[in-house]
Every structure is written in structure tokens, then in C-alpha cells.
XYZ file of C-alpha atoms in Angstrom:
615
model
C -295.039 -78.882 131.496
C -297.145 -81.463 129.926
C -296.552 -84.878 130.201
C -295.575 -85.524 126.691
C -292.905 -82.596 127.456
C -291.933 -84.059 130.830
C -291.408 -87.346 128.863
C -289.058 -85.774 126.240
C -287.208 -84.222 128.999
C -286.755 -87.280 130.927
C -285.393 -89.006 127.847
C -283.164 -86.366 127.094
C -281.772 -86.337 130.753
C -281.298 -89.700 130.235
C -279.616 -89.441 126.957
C -277.137 -86.973 128.214
C -276.328 -89.160 131.024
C -275.591 -91.993 129.004
C -273.635 -89.910 126.367
C -271.811 -88.575 129.486
C -270.829 -91.828 130.931
C -270.446 -93.576 127.616
C -267.779 -91.082 126.721
C -266.038 -91.573 129.913
C -265.994 -95.626 129.161
C -265.156 -95.340 125.438
C -261.963 -93.096 126.685
C -261.121 -95.613 129.548
C -261.621 -98.736 126.522
C -259.611 -96.693 124.191
C -256.912 -96.527 126.655
C -257.167 -100.196 127.498
C -257.228 -101.181 123.838
C -253.758 -99.151 123.432
C -252.341 -100.471 126.648
C -253.034 -104.379 125.112
C -251.910 -103.275 121.783
C -248.609 -102.031 123.014
C -248.190 -105.070 125.116
C -248.848 -107.403 122.193
C -246.769 -105.362 119.836
C -243.658 -105.110 122.145
C -243.977 -109.103 123.008
C -244.094 -109.796 119.075
C -241.442 -107.894 118.409
C -239.222 -109.386 121.598
C -240.221 -112.751 120.541
C -239.309 -112.059 116.921
C -236.166 -110.996 117.446
C -235.144 -113.717 119.605
C -236.163 -116.223 116.481
C -234.180 -114.423 114.272
C -230.990 -114.260 116.336
C -231.456 -117.878 116.870
C -232.005 -118.702 113.621
C -228.868 -116.411 112.408
C -226.395 -117.903 114.818
C -227.299 -120.974 113.759
C -226.765 -120.049 109.943
C -223.526 -118.544 110.816
C -222.282 -121.463 112.654
C -223.795 -124.489 110.495
C -221.517 -122.276 107.755
C -218.761 -122.435 109.858
C -219.033 -125.997 110.546
C -219.440 -127.040 106.707
C -216.324 -124.921 106.248
C -214.435 -126.800 109.074
C -215.417 -130.066 107.682
C -214.620 -129.259 103.960
C -212.311 -126.472 103.823
C -214.080 -124.832 101.332
C -214.627 -121.297 102.014
C -217.899 -121.199 100.262
C -219.648 -122.238 103.040
C -218.097 -119.020 104.676
C -220.745 -117.167 102.696
C -223.500 -117.920 105.258
C -221.075 -117.080 107.974
C -220.696 -113.799 106.236
C -224.413 -112.797 105.146
C -226.059 -113.321 108.598
C -223.021 -111.055 110.721
C -224.820 -107.894 109.590
C -228.529 -108.905 110.401
C -227.143 -110.293 113.647
C -225.912 -106.694 114.595
C -229.172 -105.252 113.246
C -231.439 -107.493 115.425
C -229.481 -106.641 118.329
C -229.549 -102.748 117.742
C -233.611 -103.163 117.189
C -233.904 -105.348 120.607
C -231.845 -102.451 122.313
C -234.189 -99.839 120.981
C -237.163 -101.868 122.244
C -236.728 -100.726 125.897
C -234.383 -97.815 126.058
C -235.145 -96.940 129.749
C -234.975 -100.492 131.276
C -231.810 -100.792 132.779
C -232.039 -104.707 133.508
C -232.908 -105.104 129.864
C -229.720 -102.902 128.570
C -227.593 -104.597 130.728
C -229.139 -108.578 129.164
C -228.562 -106.598 125.727
C -224.916 -105.876 126.272
C -224.411 -109.347 127.784
C -225.674 -110.909 124.321
C -223.685 -108.220 122.414
C -220.418 -109.125 124.389
C -220.919 -113.344 123.735
C -221.968 -112.553 120.214
C -218.355 -110.667 119.953
C -216.828 -113.382 122.272
C -217.739 -116.003 119.855
C -216.465 -114.217 116.453
C -213.219 -113.133 117.997
C -212.350 -116.467 120.323
C -214.383 -119.045 118.838
C -214.792 -118.674 115.097
C -211.938 -116.927 114.146
C -210.093 -119.764 116.510
C -211.575 -122.092 114.380
C -210.874 -120.612 110.872
C -207.321 -120.489 111.814
C -207.131 -124.078 112.899
C -208.455 -125.068 109.599
C -205.744 -122.858 107.743
C -203.237 -124.768 109.955
C -204.646 -127.701 108.822
C -204.631 -127.024 105.000
C -201.395 -125.599 105.238
C -200.042 -129.050 107.002
C -199.187 -127.264 109.885
C -200.880 -129.441 112.280
C -202.646 -133.024 111.428
C -205.869 -134.034 111.323
C -206.091 -135.548 115.250
C -204.502 -132.405 116.564
C -207.160 -130.470 114.207
C -209.969 -132.617 115.386
C -209.138 -132.155 119.167
C -208.487 -128.573 118.793
C -211.851 -127.899 117.166
C -213.458 -130.016 119.784
C -211.938 -128.101 122.677
C -212.943 -124.903 121.002
C -216.249 -125.923 119.924
C -216.905 -126.777 123.558
C -216.143 -123.345 124.846
C -218.571 -122.160 121.513
C -221.335 -124.309 123.116
C -221.136 -122.732 126.439
C -221.436 -119.146 124.813
C -224.485 -120.166 122.846
C -226.127 -121.984 125.672
C -225.254 -118.392 127.606
C -226.853 -116.366 124.745
C -229.875 -118.875 124.719
C -230.458 -118.047 128.515
C -230.076 -114.676 127.897
C -232.725 -114.523 125.306
C -235.202 -116.305 127.453
C -234.304 -113.358 130.047
C -235.069 -110.889 127.876
C -238.423 -112.455 126.686
C -239.264 -112.930 130.804
C -238.302 -108.955 131.134
C -240.953 -108.200 128.229
C -243.278 -110.543 130.068
C -243.253 -108.875 133.462
C -243.759 -105.809 131.788
C -246.333 -107.198 130.001
C -247.774 -107.918 133.494
C -247.504 -104.798 135.004
C -249.234 -102.916 132.053
C -251.849 -105.440 132.027
C -252.696 -104.926 135.672
C -253.282 -101.328 134.599
C -255.107 -102.162 132.063
C -257.317 -104.463 134.069
C -258.005 -101.582 136.728
C -259.162 -99.247 133.760
C -261.363 -102.315 132.569
C -262.943 -102.384 136.171
C -263.226 -98.949 136.120
C -265.051 -99.044 132.798
C -266.882 -101.699 134.178
C -268.274 -99.610 137.146
C -269.067 -96.858 134.616
C -271.041 -99.353 132.289
C -272.770 -100.747 135.559
C -273.794 -97.043 136.386
C -274.931 -96.660 133.044
C -276.695 -99.430 133.241
C -278.493 -98.919 136.809
C -279.311 -95.185 135.824
C -280.789 -96.414 132.642
C -283.404 -99.096 134.277
C -283.959 -96.688 136.949
C -285.359 -93.766 135.032
C -286.828 -96.632 132.599
C -289.059 -98.042 135.328
C -290.634 -94.778 136.119
C -291.912 -94.424 132.478
C -292.507 -97.808 131.832
C -296.259 -97.979 133.647
C -297.196 -94.740 131.483
C -295.805 -96.024 128.224
C -296.214 -99.900 129.032
C -298.529 -99.970 125.896
C -296.513 -98.343 123.850
C -293.325 -99.906 124.514
C -294.994 -103.723 124.264
C -295.850 -102.985 120.469
C -292.444 -101.338 119.694
C -290.829 -103.983 121.664
C -292.786 -106.944 119.717
C -291.514 -104.952 116.578
C -287.824 -105.056 117.113
C -287.963 -108.719 118.996
C -289.352 -109.776 115.453
C -286.797 -107.825 113.486
C -283.835 -108.966 115.576
C -284.847 -112.585 115.063
C -285.018 -112.175 110.867
C -281.849 -111.043 111.274
C -280.049 -113.588 113.397
C -281.576 -116.162 110.510
C -278.701 -114.141 108.457
C -281.347 -111.755 106.371
C -278.898 -108.988 106.769
C -280.898 -106.509 104.466
C -283.824 -106.176 106.845
C -283.651 -102.815 109.047
C -285.920 -102.232 112.144
C -288.127 -99.345 111.452
C -288.172 -98.253 115.011
C -285.610 -98.218 118.054
C -287.185 -96.198 121.001
C -285.985 -98.015 124.317
C -283.026 -99.432 126.013
C -284.755 -103.037 126.397
C -285.488 -103.636 122.496
C -281.573 -102.221 122.161
C -280.632 -105.402 124.413
C -282.431 -108.045 122.754
C -281.198 -106.000 119.760
C -277.564 -106.610 120.820
C -278.513 -110.065 121.664
C -279.666 -110.829 118.091
C -276.390 -108.755 116.885
C -274.073 -111.043 118.945
C -275.593 -114.014 117.591
C -275.331 -112.895 113.976
C -271.903 -111.648 115.251
C -271.062 -115.417 116.475
C -272.341 -116.875 113.225
C -270.159 -114.979 111.388
C -267.260 -115.298 113.139
C -267.382 -119.021 113.097
C -267.672 -118.978 109.381
C -264.862 -116.595 108.726
C -262.752 -118.844 110.994
C -263.523 -122.145 109.297
C -262.410 -120.253 105.944
C -259.446 -118.822 107.279
C -258.504 -122.381 109.096
C -259.016 -123.804 105.340
C -257.180 -121.304 103.678
C -254.235 -121.924 105.667
C -254.169 -125.358 105.585
C -254.400 -125.801 101.667
C -251.695 -122.672 101.461
C -249.226 -124.938 103.926
C -249.848 -127.649 101.763
C -248.785 -126.216 98.876
C -245.895 -124.074 99.682
C -244.360 -127.001 101.782
C -245.186 -129.926 98.656
C -242.342 -131.357 97.652
C -243.856 -130.563 93.670
C -244.032 -127.097 92.344
C -247.348 -125.592 92.032
C -248.953 -122.902 89.896
C -252.104 -121.395 88.647
C -251.974 -120.386 84.736
C -254.741 -117.476 83.956
C -255.059 -116.212 80.547
C -251.597 -117.869 79.732
C -249.893 -115.877 82.618
C -249.150 -117.068 86.098
C -251.172 -115.335 88.764
C -249.722 -118.038 91.664
C -246.516 -119.932 92.084
C -245.381 -122.034 94.961
C -242.045 -121.653 96.974
C -240.911 -125.306 95.521
C -241.951 -124.170 92.151
C -239.620 -121.000 92.495
C -236.741 -123.046 93.513
C -237.185 -125.426 90.652
C -237.395 -123.046 87.909
C -234.848 -120.218 89.215
C -237.254 -117.145 89.450
C -238.426 -115.175 92.648
C -242.292 -115.084 93.135
C -242.573 -111.334 92.303
C -240.497 -112.267 89.039
C -242.410 -115.295 88.097
C -246.184 -113.638 88.649
C -247.070 -112.198 85.599
C -244.641 -113.875 83.434
C -245.731 -115.900 80.440
C -246.535 -119.509 81.096
C -244.606 -120.431 77.938
C -241.828 -118.101 78.224
C -239.857 -120.769 80.420
C -240.703 -123.688 78.168
C -237.793 -124.910 75.845
C -237.912 -124.286 72.276
C -238.478 -127.794 71.568
C -241.796 -128.167 73.753
C -243.221 -125.222 72.935
C -245.835 -126.072 70.438
C -246.765 -129.574 72.659
C -247.399 -127.613 75.827
C -249.550 -124.883 74.009
C -251.676 -127.606 72.293
C -252.498 -129.245 75.810
C -252.966 -125.966 77.271
C -255.473 -125.069 74.375
C -257.349 -128.213 74.044
C -257.531 -128.604 78.283
C -259.476 -125.066 78.671
C -261.722 -126.360 75.534
C -262.772 -129.046 77.711
C -260.956 -131.603 75.444
C -259.505 -135.164 76.398
C -255.859 -134.779 77.002
C -253.530 -136.652 79.064
C -252.987 -134.801 82.655
C -249.598 -136.131 82.755
C -246.688 -135.576 80.395
C -242.827 -134.532 80.723
C -241.203 -131.535 78.663
C -238.164 -129.181 78.579
C -238.325 -126.076 80.528
C -235.849 -123.120 80.593
C -234.753 -122.305 84.053
C -233.397 -118.326 85.064
C -229.533 -119.516 84.884
C -230.096 -120.949 81.218
C -230.292 -124.327 82.392
C -232.843 -127.027 80.805
C -234.463 -129.126 83.094
C -236.917 -131.930 82.534
C -240.211 -131.589 84.651
C -243.082 -133.704 84.688
C -246.264 -131.871 84.184
C -249.731 -132.621 85.614
C -252.830 -130.238 84.803
C -256.222 -129.374 85.404
C -258.979 -127.033 84.663
C -259.947 -124.822 87.844
C -261.899 -121.437 88.355
C -260.139 -118.458 88.992
C -262.217 -115.150 89.113
C -265.171 -116.821 87.337
C -263.362 -117.774 84.587
C -261.817 -121.000 83.444
C -257.797 -121.663 84.497
C -255.404 -124.090 84.776
C -253.841 -125.472 87.992
C -250.360 -127.122 86.993
C -247.965 -129.650 88.945
C -244.743 -129.510 88.201
C -242.381 -132.256 89.532
C -238.748 -132.338 89.229
C -237.542 -135.612 87.384
C -233.780 -134.540 86.817
C -232.352 -136.908 88.617
C -234.710 -139.632 87.210
C -233.587 -138.431 83.696
C -229.571 -138.693 84.851
C -230.340 -141.934 86.442
C -231.800 -143.030 83.520
C -228.891 -141.594 81.563
C -226.457 -143.417 83.752
C -228.258 -146.683 83.282
C -228.508 -146.269 79.521
C -224.459 -145.644 79.783
C -223.599 -148.605 81.730
C -225.346 -150.810 79.745
C -223.218 -149.498 76.720
C -220.002 -149.859 78.791
C -220.895 -153.333 80.129
C -221.607 -154.066 76.535
C -218.351 -152.547 75.577
C -216.526 -154.358 78.330
C -217.771 -157.706 77.382
C -217.093 -157.258 73.633
C -213.509 -155.943 74.747
C -213.046 -158.945 76.890
C -214.285 -161.633 74.206
C -211.871 -160.016 71.963
C -208.859 -159.767 74.519
C -209.558 -163.525 75.296
C -209.966 -164.182 71.024
C -206.679 -162.546 70.988
C -204.870 -164.725 73.711
C -206.280 -168.082 72.658
C -205.101 -167.304 68.802
C -202.079 -165.419 69.987
C -200.434 -167.452 72.949
C -202.420 -171.044 72.722
C -202.805 -171.177 69.089
C -199.457 -170.890 68.447
C -198.390 -173.220 71.042
C -200.517 -176.020 69.776
C -199.067 -174.915 65.692
C -194.994 -175.324 67.323
C -196.486 -178.617 69.251
C -197.941 -179.585 65.607
C -194.619 -178.888 63.794
C -192.427 -180.767 66.542
C -194.391 -184.131 66.574
C -194.352 -184.022 62.666
C -190.670 -183.470 62.469
C -190.602 -186.119 65.696
C -192.520 -188.402 63.165
C -190.537 -187.566 60.007
C -187.309 -187.905 62.319
C -187.508 -190.808 63.884
C -184.131 -192.624 62.765
C -182.381 -189.247 63.763
C -179.929 -189.388 66.862
C -181.440 -189.480 69.874
C -180.033 -186.626 70.984
C -182.049 -184.530 68.379
C -185.309 -186.058 69.543
C -184.485 -185.603 72.838
C -184.160 -182.065 72.347
C -187.427 -182.112 70.234
C -189.106 -183.565 73.390
C -188.047 -180.799 75.495
C -189.152 -178.272 73.127
C -192.484 -179.682 73.175
C -192.539 -180.321 76.492
C -192.290 -176.462 77.493
C -194.787 -175.607 74.564
C -196.960 -177.573 76.697
C -196.377 -176.213 80.158
C -196.322 -172.814 78.502
C -199.704 -173.697 77.174
C -201.041 -174.876 80.375
C -199.682 -171.728 82.191
C -201.455 -169.758 79.571
C -204.854 -171.256 80.128
C -204.795 -171.208 84.057
C -203.830 -167.413 83.559
C -206.936 -166.595 81.104
C -209.073 -169.219 83.575
C -208.045 -167.059 86.477
C -208.806 -163.487 84.592
C -212.496 -164.761 83.986
C -212.783 -166.442 87.383
C -209.889 -167.033 89.684
C -210.212 -170.761 91.378
C -208.563 -169.247 94.902
C -211.285 -167.222 95.518
C -213.822 -170.464 95.274
C -211.264 -172.897 97.262
C -209.360 -170.466 99.522
C -210.954 -167.597 99.885
C -210.623 -163.943 99.560
C -207.440 -162.634 101.138
C -205.479 -165.489 98.881
C -207.238 -164.408 95.707
C -206.163 -160.739 96.515
C -202.518 -161.611 96.948
C -202.448 -163.649 94.045
C -203.870 -160.984 91.537
C -201.782 -158.360 93.635
C -198.742 -160.231 92.556
C -199.610 -160.776 88.881
C -200.984 -157.151 88.956
C -197.353 -156.160 90.361
C -195.625 -158.476 87.352
C -197.702 -157.133 84.754
C -197.574 -153.458 85.516
C -194.411 -152.824 87.483
C -196.264 -151.143 90.595
C -195.703 -152.901 93.558
C -198.885 -153.947 95.860
C -198.876 -154.065 99.744
C -201.799 -155.912 101.254
C -202.841 -156.022 104.724
C -205.474 -157.584 105.958
C -206.979 -157.444 109.707
C -209.847 -159.386 110.940
C -211.213 -163.125 110.445
C -211.949 -163.416 106.783
C -213.116 -167.083 106.691
C -216.810 -168.133 105.941
C -217.479 -164.987 103.664
C -220.705 -164.490 101.972
C -219.292 -166.058 98.120
C -221.453 -163.269 96.806
C -219.954 -160.689 98.842
C -216.256 -162.100 98.248
C -217.205 -161.619 94.670
C -218.193 -157.822 94.674
C -215.182 -156.984 97.172
C -212.569 -159.114 94.778
C -214.295 -157.078 91.709
C -214.189 -153.718 93.212
C -210.296 -153.887 94.252
C -209.677 -155.757 90.911
C -211.435 -152.083 89.334
C -209.627 -150.005 91.683
C -206.343 -151.221 90.776
C -206.991 -151.412 87.025
C -207.771 -147.453 87.469
C -204.597 -147.250 89.361
C -203.054 -148.657 86.200
C -204.788 -146.960 83.787
C -204.938 -143.176 85.505
C -202.413 -142.915 88.639
C -198.801 -143.000 87.067
C -198.107 -144.441 90.477
C -195.070 -146.811 91.779
C -197.067 -148.163 94.845
C -200.391 -149.025 96.100
C -201.059 -149.970 99.783
C -204.323 -151.980 100.092
C -205.678 -152.515 103.408
C -209.195 -154.826 104.326
C -210.484 -154.636 108.220
C -213.089 -157.115 109.022
C -214.735 -155.031 111.840
C -217.890 -156.937 113.893
C -220.477 -154.333 112.259
C -218.673 -153.529 108.717
C -215.891 -154.189 106.600
C -213.488 -151.537 105.762
C -211.542 -151.239 102.449
C -208.644 -148.733 101.860
C -206.768 -148.407 98.662
C -203.767 -145.661 98.125
C -201.396 -144.848 95.677
C -198.913 -142.416 95.667
C -199.587 -141.244 91.786
C -200.373 -137.768 90.374
C -203.966 -137.695 91.792
C -206.664 -135.247 90.463
C -208.562 -132.527 91.881
C -211.898 -134.094 93.130
C -214.090 -131.094 93.272
C -213.237 -130.329 89.417
C -213.925 -134.279 89.059
C -217.424 -134.572 91.034
C -218.793 -131.545 88.867
C -217.646 -133.381 85.325
C -220.298 -135.755 84.022
C -217.658 -138.051 82.670
C -215.910 -138.713 85.947
C -217.224 -142.781 85.501
C -215.873 -143.530 82.408
C -212.832 -145.870 81.622
C -214.268 -149.364 81.738
C -216.778 -148.998 84.449
C -214.434 -147.022 86.421
C -216.013 -144.965 89.721
C -219.571 -145.649 88.521
C -219.181 -149.534 88.272
C -217.745 -149.445 91.732
C -220.332 -147.412 92.871
C -222.936 -149.903 91.489
C -221.291 -152.827 92.697
C -221.369 -151.149 96.407
C -224.632 -149.776 96.096
C -226.205 -153.771 96.363
C -224.397 -154.237 99.652
C -225.811 -151.074 101.017
C -222.098 -149.884 100.891
C -220.373 -146.034 100.980
C -217.042 -145.173 99.257
C -215.498 -141.769 99.278
C -212.562 -140.557 97.179
C -209.534 -138.179 98.684
C -206.939 -136.830 96.235
C -205.195 -133.699 95.688
C -203.164 -133.245 92.395
C -199.589 -134.644 93.076
C -200.744 -136.137 96.244
C -202.044 -139.598 95.312
C -205.341 -141.029 95.555
C -207.158 -142.898 98.533
C -210.466 -144.840 97.667
C -212.139 -145.331 101.117
C -214.958 -148.137 100.969
C -217.174 -149.387 103.985
C -219.845 -152.097 103.848
C -221.864 -152.863 106.556
C -222.547 -157.029 107.479
C -224.368 -158.768 110.026
C -222.630 -159.723 113.179
C -220.877 -163.605 112.635
C -223.213 -165.756 114.574
C -221.348 -168.824 116.547
C -221.878 -172.299 114.755
C -223.302 -175.169 116.561
């Protein structure tokens, strides 16, 4: 056998041995990969299931709690919608480890706790709410019952959470066992690789002396090629690769290249995730318009406009613009793409999926998308701002109207009451002047009439002055002023007003006294106009940290759910809107409790600084 043949045979033997050992190593490596994949998949599934169960249970409990607080059955929709998903997740969890008795026992315990909570906690709380709504129990008994039941419910949820943790621990234990097996297979693979390396080195060393010149030459070429590739020129190809040493260098070069690529890809991915998170969780809606169609829409934009992301993608951007704003928006869009200077921010009306019109503030900029000019648009919902502007406008109109009505009323009273009284006094004075020679009795009668007219005029002036600004409020404080107003209100309307005040009311800030007085005055005015009541109970409590006011009538009441949805709810003088605006200057809050035929109760709370002792 020639030397060349021996060399070829030696390399053939090396290659054959390496193929055999490599096949075994590849098989073991695939087995390790399969084990790790199975471990990761089950752990991911179990984590996902426990998270989903926690989320669904919280949604159910949240919906139930809202129903218990308000009595509105629409909040039970969230409870009912999440019942089936909970059962689905339990079924998925049961199928994850069908042969594990410990795991199956935990699933059964968890399912039993779910059933226990539904049947003994949720249903009991709903029943208590129904008893409260039907008047079978009072609010205090209801709150006590709900607290007791909720305590048991929290215990059940705590046990459910503990079982979720045990399920995760069971999965992690299984992961640990399989990971140990994987490590054993990996160690076996490592030994095989060591055998391959040792065999290759040994046999190559025998041939190295004979082939040193040729190997050195080939080695240099491969090293140079590897260095070129490691700089980033991936188009370069190695012409000859004949020995393992060169392959090791090449492997190192490829590793370097792979590391650089990995770093670049990782940085790019992190950047994409960061900006994706910013876009998805921004308060404003964000969209990209390409060829007049939406190619991207953020979650917030879909919430604003009412469409799903799958619905909005591909839709014409002008199709959601209100008819009155189409030409305006289209002109700006066209000019911006042409590079003309247009304002970045403007307002326009858009049509939501349900047909409602909504004002949005639009900011836009030109970007590149698929190597073409496109438009990045930011949409801000300004419905609240528009509503606030409308409320301010309406309030201003109401203030002007109220001022004009007040002026008209004062003018009318001056004309009808004081003017007529003064005219009558003037007539009596003229009669007295002309009848100085008349009897003393007749003159005395005229003087008595004149005195009564003067006293009536004084009373009318006092009454008008009180209505404008009661001096009792400035001289004697809030409570006496409210008592006086309650008495005059009762005389004027026939509605009995009972005033109860608790706490210390001296040395209140004058501006605070004025606001409380005007709020009570406006509330009683609303009672006279709308309530058709016979009695009003006004309670005031001055606590250390706040002032509480309760004004309750026995009138016809109204449906609060219907009226809160009515944009005209605050009409009628300044009404509820005026009370809200007065209280907002003090960071105060108020609530309305009412039902048809059940009267109305206005609850007000104003925070105050604790009073400091005088020095």
C-alpha cells in the first residue's frame, strides 16, 4: 500500500470513527434537547394556567364585589363570563400530568375549592344582596353578613393560592428529576465528544510529521479566511478545509461571528420590545397610515375608536372621520406627504364603531414604512375636555340667566312692595297735610296707617337684604343663619325643615360658611322646585377632619341611574352642577341617593384642617 493510500485510509478511518461517535452524540444531544423542551413546555403551561386562574378568579370576585356594592346586575356579567374559562383551565391543568397522583389530588382539591366558593360564598353574598334590595335586612346587617361571608371567601382564595403554588412546586420537582436525567445524557455526550477529540488528536499527531508542510500551508489559508469572516464579510468562502486544527480555528471564528450577530439581534429585539411597550401602554392612541390605510393601530387607539385591531388594520383612514371633517383631514394628510408645512396638531371629529361622534386631538408626522412615505398619527381623546368646556359655557349662561332673574326679582319686589308702600305713605302724608283741621281720631288713624306702611317697608327691605346676603351669617355664624333660612323657607313653601347640628361651629372660615350656606340654600331650592316634599331633615356634623352634611326629603324621588346618564341632570338654576362646582373649590364630595317614590338624600363631605387651639 502506497503512502498516499495509507494516508487516505487513515483519514477514512478517522472520518468513520468520528461519524459513528458523532451520530451517537447527536442522538444524545437530541434527547437532551427533547427533555429540556418538554420540561420548559410543561413549566410554561403550568405557569400560564395558574396565572389565568388567578386572573379569572380575580375578575369573578371583582364583578361580584361591584354587584354587592351597587346592586346592579350588569356587574355579574364579568362573574358569569369568567366561570367557563376557569373550568377550562382546570381541565387543561388536569391533562398536563394525568399519571401523577399527587398532582391530580391537588387539582381535585382546587376544583372543590372553586365549587365551594361558588356555591357557599358567591351565592350566599348574592342572596344577601337580594335580601337588602327587597328590604328584608337593613344595611348594617347586610354589611355584617357580607363581611363574615367575605372572610370565609378570603380563606378559600388563600387556600387556592397555596394549591397553585403546590402545583408549580410539583411541576418544578418533575423538572428537577428530568433535568437530572438530561444532565446524565449530557455527561455521556461530553464523554463521547472527548473520545472523538482524543482519537482525532492521536491519529492526526501520527500524520502531522509527514504532512507538516502541507498542513502549515493549509492552516494559514484557513486562519486568514476565518479572520476575514470574523470581521463581518459573510460572503467570503474557505477554498480548502482538510484538517481538524483548521476546523477548530474556523469554529472559533464562527463562534465570534455568531456572538456578534447574537448581540446585534438581542439589542434590536430589546429596542423593539421597549418601543412596542411604550406604544401599547401610552395614554394616547397611535396608528400608522400607509397608502391611506391603517397598517398599525395600538391597543389604546382601538379602545378610543371602538374597533378591534383585526378590524382596523386595512381600513381606510378617512372612513372613520366624520363627514364634516373629511376634507379638512384629507387636505392636511396630502400636504404633509408632499412635504408642505402644516400644523402638527389639530382637532377633528371621528365616528366610533357604535356610531357615536368623538372629538380627537390629532398629531401627525411623516415616517418611512417599507421604504415609502407614511404617516405616524397620535390620537388623543379630548371628549372630557370638550364636555368640560361645554359645562363651563352652560354654567356661564346659567350664571348670567340667574343674575338677570335675580335682578328682575329684586326690581319687581322694589316696585311691587317698597314702591307701592312709599306711594301709600306719600298719599297719607298728603291727606294729613290737607286735613290738618280734621278730627284728632281721623288724624290718629292716618298716622297708624302710615306707621304700618313704614314698618312693612322696613320688613321688605330686610327680607330683600337677607336674600342677597343674610347679616346673620356675618354676625352670628352658619347655624343661626341656616335656622333663619329654614324658617323663612318653611313659611314661604309650607315644607317643614328640621335642622340638626353637631360639633363646634364657631370660628369657621367665612368663605367656608358662605359656601355651605349657599349649598344648603340651593339644595332646599331644588326641593321646593322638584321634590313635592312635605318634610326636609337637614343634618350637619363638624368632625375633626371633615364636615358632613345630609339633606333628606320625603318627596317623589327619581331614578338616579337614568338621571346620571342625562346631560340635563344639572339644569334648573345652578342645580346639582352648581353644588358640584362650589364643593370642588374645597375638594369636597357629594353623593345622591334616591328612588322613585322614596324621597331623595344628598350627602356632602368637605375636608377641613383640624382646628388649632388659640393662644
